[in-house]
Structures are given as structure tokens and as C-alpha cells.
mmCIF file of C-alpha atoms in Angstrom:
data_model
loop_
_atom_site.group_PDB
_atom_site.id
_atom_site.type_symbol
_atom_site.label_atom_id
_atom_site.label_comp_id
_atom_site.label_asym_id
_atom_site.label_seq_id
_atom_site.Cartn_x
_atom_site.Cartn_y
_atom_site.Cartn_z
ATOM 1 C CA MET Z 1 436.705 35.940 116.572
ATOM 2 C CA ASN Z 2 440.187 35.666 115.419
ATOM 3 C CA PRO Z 3 442.670 35.177 118.227
ATOM 4 C CA GLU Z 4 445.244 37.244 116.433
ATOM 5 C CA ILE Z 5 442.902 40.239 116.174
ATOM 6 C CA GLU Z 6 441.980 39.892 119.803
ATOM 7 C CA GLU Z 7 445.601 39.824 120.745
ATOM 8 C CA ASN Z 8 446.313 42.944 118.647
ATOM 9 C CA GLU Z 9 443.379 44.735 120.224
ATOM 10 C CA LEU Z 10 444.591 43.747 123.656
ATOM 11 C CA VAL Z 11 448.097 44.930 122.845
ATOM 12 C CA SER Z 12 446.674 48.227 121.553
ATOM 13 C CA GLU Z 13 444.590 48.677 124.672
ATOM 14 C CA VAL Z 14 447.563 47.905 126.899
ATOM 15 C CA GLN Z 15 449.749 50.313 124.929
ATOM 16 C CA GLU Z 16 447.082 53.008 125.113
ATOM 17 C CA GLU Z 17 446.634 52.425 128.830
ATOM 18 C CA THR Z 18 450.414 52.502 129.309
ATOM 19 C CA GLU Z 19 450.613 55.795 127.419
ATOM 20 C CA ASN Z 20 447.790 57.197 129.594
ATOM 21 C CA VAL Z 21 449.562 56.088 132.760
ATOM 22 C CA ALA Z 22 452.865 57.483 131.478
ATOM 23 C CA SER Z 23 451.327 60.856 130.585
ATOM 24 C CA THR Z 24 449.526 60.962 133.949
ATOM 25 C CA TYR Z 25 452.816 60.103 135.662
ATOM 26 C CA THR Z 26 454.648 62.786 133.668
ATOM 27 C CA ALA Z 27 451.978 65.371 134.486
ATOM 28 C CA GLY Z 28 452.102 64.337 138.153
ATOM 29 C CA ALA Z 29 455.898 64.518 138.173
ATOM 30 C CA GLU Z 30 455.785 67.981 136.584
ATOM 31 C CA GLU Z 31 453.180 69.137 139.110
ATOM 32 C CA LEU Z 32 455.251 67.656 141.945
ATOM 33 C CA GLU Z 33 458.335 69.507 140.667
ATOM 34 C CA GLN Z 34 456.347 72.767 140.488
ATOM 35 C CA LEU Z 35 455.090 72.231 144.038
ATOM 36 C CA LYS Z 36 458.637 71.510 145.230
ATOM 37 C CA ASN Z 37 459.849 74.725 143.582
ATOM 38 C CA GLN Z 38 456.965 76.668 145.079
ATOM 39 C CA ALA Z 39 457.693 75.192 148.522
ATOM 40 C CA GLU Z 40 461.373 76.171 148.186
ATOM 41 C CA GLU Z 41 460.411 79.724 147.139
ATOM 42 C CA ASN Z 42 458.041 79.983 150.107
ATOM 43 C CA TYR Z 43 460.726 78.699 152.460
ATOM 44 C CA GLN Z 44 463.268 81.206 151.116
ATOM 45 C CA ARG Z 45 460.671 84.000 151.449
ATOM 46 C CA TYR Z 46 460.035 82.866 155.031
ATOM 47 C CA LEU Z 47 463.783 82.947 155.804
ATOM 48 C CA ARG Z 48 464.102 86.475 154.356
ATOM 49 C CA THR Z 49 461.070 87.646 156.327
ATOM 50 C CA GLN Z 50 462.484 86.112 159.504
ATOM 51 C CA ALA Z 51 465.838 87.825 158.886
ATOM 52 C CA ASP Z 52 464.072 91.152 158.221
ATOM 53 C CA PHE Z 53 462.120 90.773 161.453
ATOM 54 C CA ASP Z 54 465.285 89.934 163.420
ATOM 55 C CA ASN Z 55 466.993 93.005 161.937
ATOM 56 C CA PHE Z 56 463.966 95.156 162.816
ATOM 57 C CA ARG Z 57 464.011 93.878 166.393
ATOM 58 C CA ARG Z 58 467.740 94.538 166.709
ATOM 59 C CA ARG Z 59 467.391 98.076 165.296
ATOM 60 C CA ALA Z 60 464.432 98.811 167.594
ATOM 61 C CA ARG Z 61 466.402 97.593 170.623
ATOM 62 C CA GLN Z 62 469.430 99.678 169.632
ATOM 63 C CA GLU Z 63 467.262 102.767 169.099
ATOM 64 C CA LYS Z 64 465.591 102.228 172.466
ATOM 65 C CA GLU Z 65 468.971 101.876 174.201
ATOM 66 C CA GLU Z 66 470.275 104.992 172.478
ATOM 67 C CA LEU Z 67 467.141 106.943 173.357
ATOM 68 C CA ALA Z 68 467.488 105.940 177.009
ATOM 69 C CA LYS Z 69 471.199 106.749 176.971
ATOM 70 C CA TYR Z 70 470.711 110.244 175.560
ATOM 71 C CA ALA Z 71 467.214 111.061 176.856
ATOM 72 C CA SER Z 72 468.543 113.743 179.181
ATOM 73 C CA GLN Z 73 470.763 115.379 176.556
ATOM 74 C CA LYS Z 74 468.411 118.336 175.992
ATOM 75 C CA LEU Z 75 468.178 119.003 179.721
ATOM 76 C CA VAL Z 76 471.956 118.806 180.120
ATOM 77 C CA GLU Z 77 472.439 121.173 177.179
ATOM 78 C CA ASN Z 78 470.137 123.650 178.945
ATOM 79 C CA LEU Z 79 471.961 123.232 182.275
ATOM 80 C CA VAL Z 80 475.507 123.753 180.967
ATOM 81 C CA PRO Z 81 475.070 127.564 180.627
ATOM 82 C CA ILE Z 82 473.881 127.653 184.241
ATOM 83 C CA ILE Z 83 477.058 125.876 185.337
ATOM 84 C CA ASP Z 84 479.047 128.426 183.319
ATOM 85 C CA ASN Z 85 477.214 131.275 185.073
ATOM 86 C CA PHE Z 86 477.891 129.763 188.508
ATOM 87 C CA ASP Z 87 481.546 129.433 187.597
ATOM 88 C CA ARG Z 88 481.708 133.075 186.442
ATOM 89 C CA ALA Z 89 479.982 134.273 189.629
ATOM 90 C CA ILE Z 90 482.420 132.339 191.826
ATOM 91 C CA GLN Z 91 485.456 133.576 189.887
ATOM 92 C CA SER Z 92 484.215 137.170 189.989
ATOM 93 C CA SER Z 93 483.587 137.072 193.746
ATOM 94 C CA LYS Z 94 487.081 135.659 194.371
ATOM 95 C CA GLU Z 95 488.638 138.509 192.424
ATOM 96 C CA THR Z 96 486.513 141.389 193.753
ATOM 97 C CA GLN Z 97 485.415 140.120 197.185
ATOM 98 C CA ASP Z 98 481.987 141.613 196.301
ATOM 99 C CA PHE Z 99 479.691 139.265 198.213
ATOM 100 C CA GLU Z 100 476.607 141.388 197.567
ATOM 101 C CA GLY Z 101 477.279 141.034 193.847
ATOM 102 C CA LEU Z 102 477.800 137.302 194.368
ATOM 103 C CA ALA Z 103 474.415 137.035 196.067
ATOM 104 C CA LYS Z 104 472.771 138.874 193.152
ATOM 105 C CA GLY Z 105 474.607 136.666 190.665
ATOM 106 C CA ILE Z 106 473.555 133.501 192.448
ATOM 107 C CA ASP Z 107 469.957 134.752 192.545
ATOM 108 C CA MET Z 108 470.080 135.393 188.782
ATOM 109 C CA VAL Z 109 471.519 131.936 188.132
ATOM 110 C CA PHE Z 110 468.864 130.410 190.400
ATOM 111 C CA ARG Z 111 466.117 132.123 188.351
ATOM 112 C CA GLN Z 112 467.750 130.856 185.168
ATOM 113 C CA PHE Z 113 467.816 127.342 186.647
ATOM 114 C CA GLU Z 114 464.127 127.569 187.585
ATOM 115 C CA GLY Z 115 463.365 128.678 184.022
ATOM 116 C CA VAL Z 116 465.120 125.636 182.584
ATOM 117 C CA LEU Z 117 463.225 123.324 184.936
ATOM 118 C CA GLN Z 118 459.919 124.994 184.044
ATOM 119 C CA SER Z 119 460.661 124.578 180.341
ATOM 120 C CA GLU Z 120 461.126 120.853 181.043
ATOM 121 C CA GLY Z 121 457.749 120.662 182.819
ATOM 122 C CA VAL Z 122 459.011 120.871 186.423
ATOM 123 C CA LYS Z 123 457.043 123.093 188.775
ATOM 124 C CA SER Z 124 456.994 123.566 192.529
ATOM 125 C CA ILE Z 125 453.974 122.514 194.568
ATOM 126 C CA GLU Z 126 452.180 125.417 196.233
ATOM 127 C CA SER Z 127 451.583 124.410 199.835
ATOM 128 C CA VAL Z 128 451.218 127.228 202.405
ATOM 129 C CA GLY Z 129 447.567 128.123 202.944
ATOM 130 C CA GLN Z 130 446.356 125.099 200.981
ATOM 131 C CA PRO Z 131 444.371 122.201 202.463
ATOM 132 C CA PHE Z 132 446.633 119.267 203.306
ATOM 133 C CA ASN Z 133 446.637 116.743 200.455
ATOM 134 C CA PRO Z 134 448.630 113.517 200.972
ATOM 135 C CA GLU Z 135 449.182 113.269 197.202
ATOM 136 C CA PHE Z 136 451.231 116.498 197.265
ATOM 137 C CA HIS Z 137 452.239 116.975 200.910
ATOM 138 C CA GLN Z 138 454.108 114.981 203.520
ATOM 139 C CA ALA Z 139 453.083 116.125 207.012
ATOM 140 C CA ILE Z 140 456.116 116.349 209.288
ATOM 141 C CA MET Z 141 454.404 118.091 212.179
ATOM 142 C CA GLN Z 142 450.987 119.185 213.357
ATOM 143 C CA VAL Z 143 450.764 122.559 215.074
ATOM 144 C CA GLU Z 144 447.972 124.430 216.798
ATOM 145 C CA SER Z 145 446.965 127.569 214.953
ATOM 146 C CA ASP Z 146 444.374 130.229 215.692
ATOM 147 C CA GLU Z 147 444.939 131.781 212.251
ATOM 148 C CA HIS Z 148 444.155 128.664 210.188
ATOM 149 C CA GLU Z 149 441.392 126.123 210.354
ATOM 150 C CA GLU Z 150 442.216 122.443 210.852
ATOM 151 C CA GLY Z 151 444.010 120.610 208.028
ATOM 152 C CA ILE Z 152 445.595 123.686 206.407
ATOM 153 C CA VAL Z 153 449.322 123.780 205.570
ATOM 154 C CA VAL Z 154 450.837 126.523 207.753
ATOM 155 C CA GLU Z 155 454.520 126.153 206.877
ATOM 156 C CA GLU Z 156 456.585 124.514 204.152
ATOM 157 C CA LEU Z 157 459.808 122.945 205.421
ATOM 158 C CA GLN Z 158 460.940 121.609 202.039
ATOM 159 C CA LYS Z 159 459.517 122.394 198.604
ATOM 160 C CA GLY Z 160 457.785 119.691 196.656
ATOM 161 C CA TYR Z 161 458.034 119.334 192.888
ATOM 162 C CA MET Z 162 456.011 117.903 190.024
ATOM 163 C CA LEU Z 163 457.095 116.840 186.557
ATOM 164 C CA ASN Z 164 454.105 117.580 184.357
ATOM 165 C CA ASP Z 165 451.315 115.738 186.234
ATOM 166 C CA ARG Z 166 453.510 113.433 188.354
ATOM 167 C CA VAL Z 167 454.761 114.244 191.854
ATOM 168 C CA ILE Z 168 458.554 113.959 191.923
ATOM 169 C CA ARG Z 169 458.854 114.842 195.589
ATOM 170 C CA PRO Z 170 456.030 115.804 197.975
ATOM 171 C CA ALA Z 171 456.400 119.023 199.972
ATOM 172 C CA MET Z 172 457.336 118.510 203.641
ATOM 173 C CA VAL Z 173 454.901 120.640 205.625
ATOM 174 C CA LYS Z 174 453.491 121.593 209.014
ATOM 175 C CA VAL Z 175 449.714 121.226 209.210
ATOM 176 C CA SER Z 176 447.278 123.013 211.518
ATOM 177 C CA MET Z 177 445.217 120.947 213.918
#
């Protein structure tokens, strides 16, 4: 074989191989650039998501604080007219010296107050004549009683109250023994 032909063939092969390597390198560089861009987009998306989550957490905390701060607003709005009625009753009794009317006025305001508490889920615990229950009653004294069997509440010294199904304050009672 002719050495010149062999050399040309070798040069052609080397050129072809170089072109293959160059095109593979170019394709790899393009793919690398695409992957870099995709990684940057993903990172930016992550940062936006993190910022959105931080904003959500901050808003939720603020809403929770505001809810706690104004949770009793409805109750207070319902109690303000009762305060007004007490004020009117006191002013009226000062002017007229009608203490019987004052007593009636206070009784009416008391009923109004009970109505507001009931509308909020507050109710008194019925005690007298009921079996003693430590969940609802606090025994202050035990007394002998011929009228009641043992363990029955015979007298209520202080009312107990519940808010929905939860005892706010147990009733202080005397229990038969």
C-alpha cells in the first residue's frame, strides 16, 4: 500500500473522530447548559415556594393572635347593654329613692345577664336533691339528714357553672351522710 494513501486515510479518520468528539462535546455542553438552567429554575421555584410558605405562616400566626385578642368581642358586645341597664337602674334609684323599683330593675338585669350567658353556652349546675358527683360538686360539709339518703346534696352554698360540656366552677355543697 501506498504510504501517502495510508496517511490520508489516517488523517481522514482522525478528522472524522475529532468531528465526532467535537459534536459530542457540543451536545454535552448544550445538555449541561440546559441542566444548569433547569437547576436554576428549580432553585428559584424553591425560593418562591419557601417565601410563600413563610408568608402563610406569618399570616396564620397573625390571624391566630387576632382571633385570641378579639375572641371575647361577641360576649362583650352582649354584656354592654347589661352594663347600660345597671347604670340606668342606679341613676333612677338615686333620683327617686325607689328601692323596690331598684330591686325589680336589678332582677330584670340579672335575668338579662343569665340570658346572655345561656346564649354563650353557660349554664348553672343543678345540685340540690341530686346525688353527689365530684365532677360537678365540691363537698364543703357533710350533714346528717333524715329527709335525704346518704350522698345526696342537701344545700348549695355556691352555684356551679358549666360552659357547654366543661365545668367552669363546681358547685360548693353540703352532702347528707
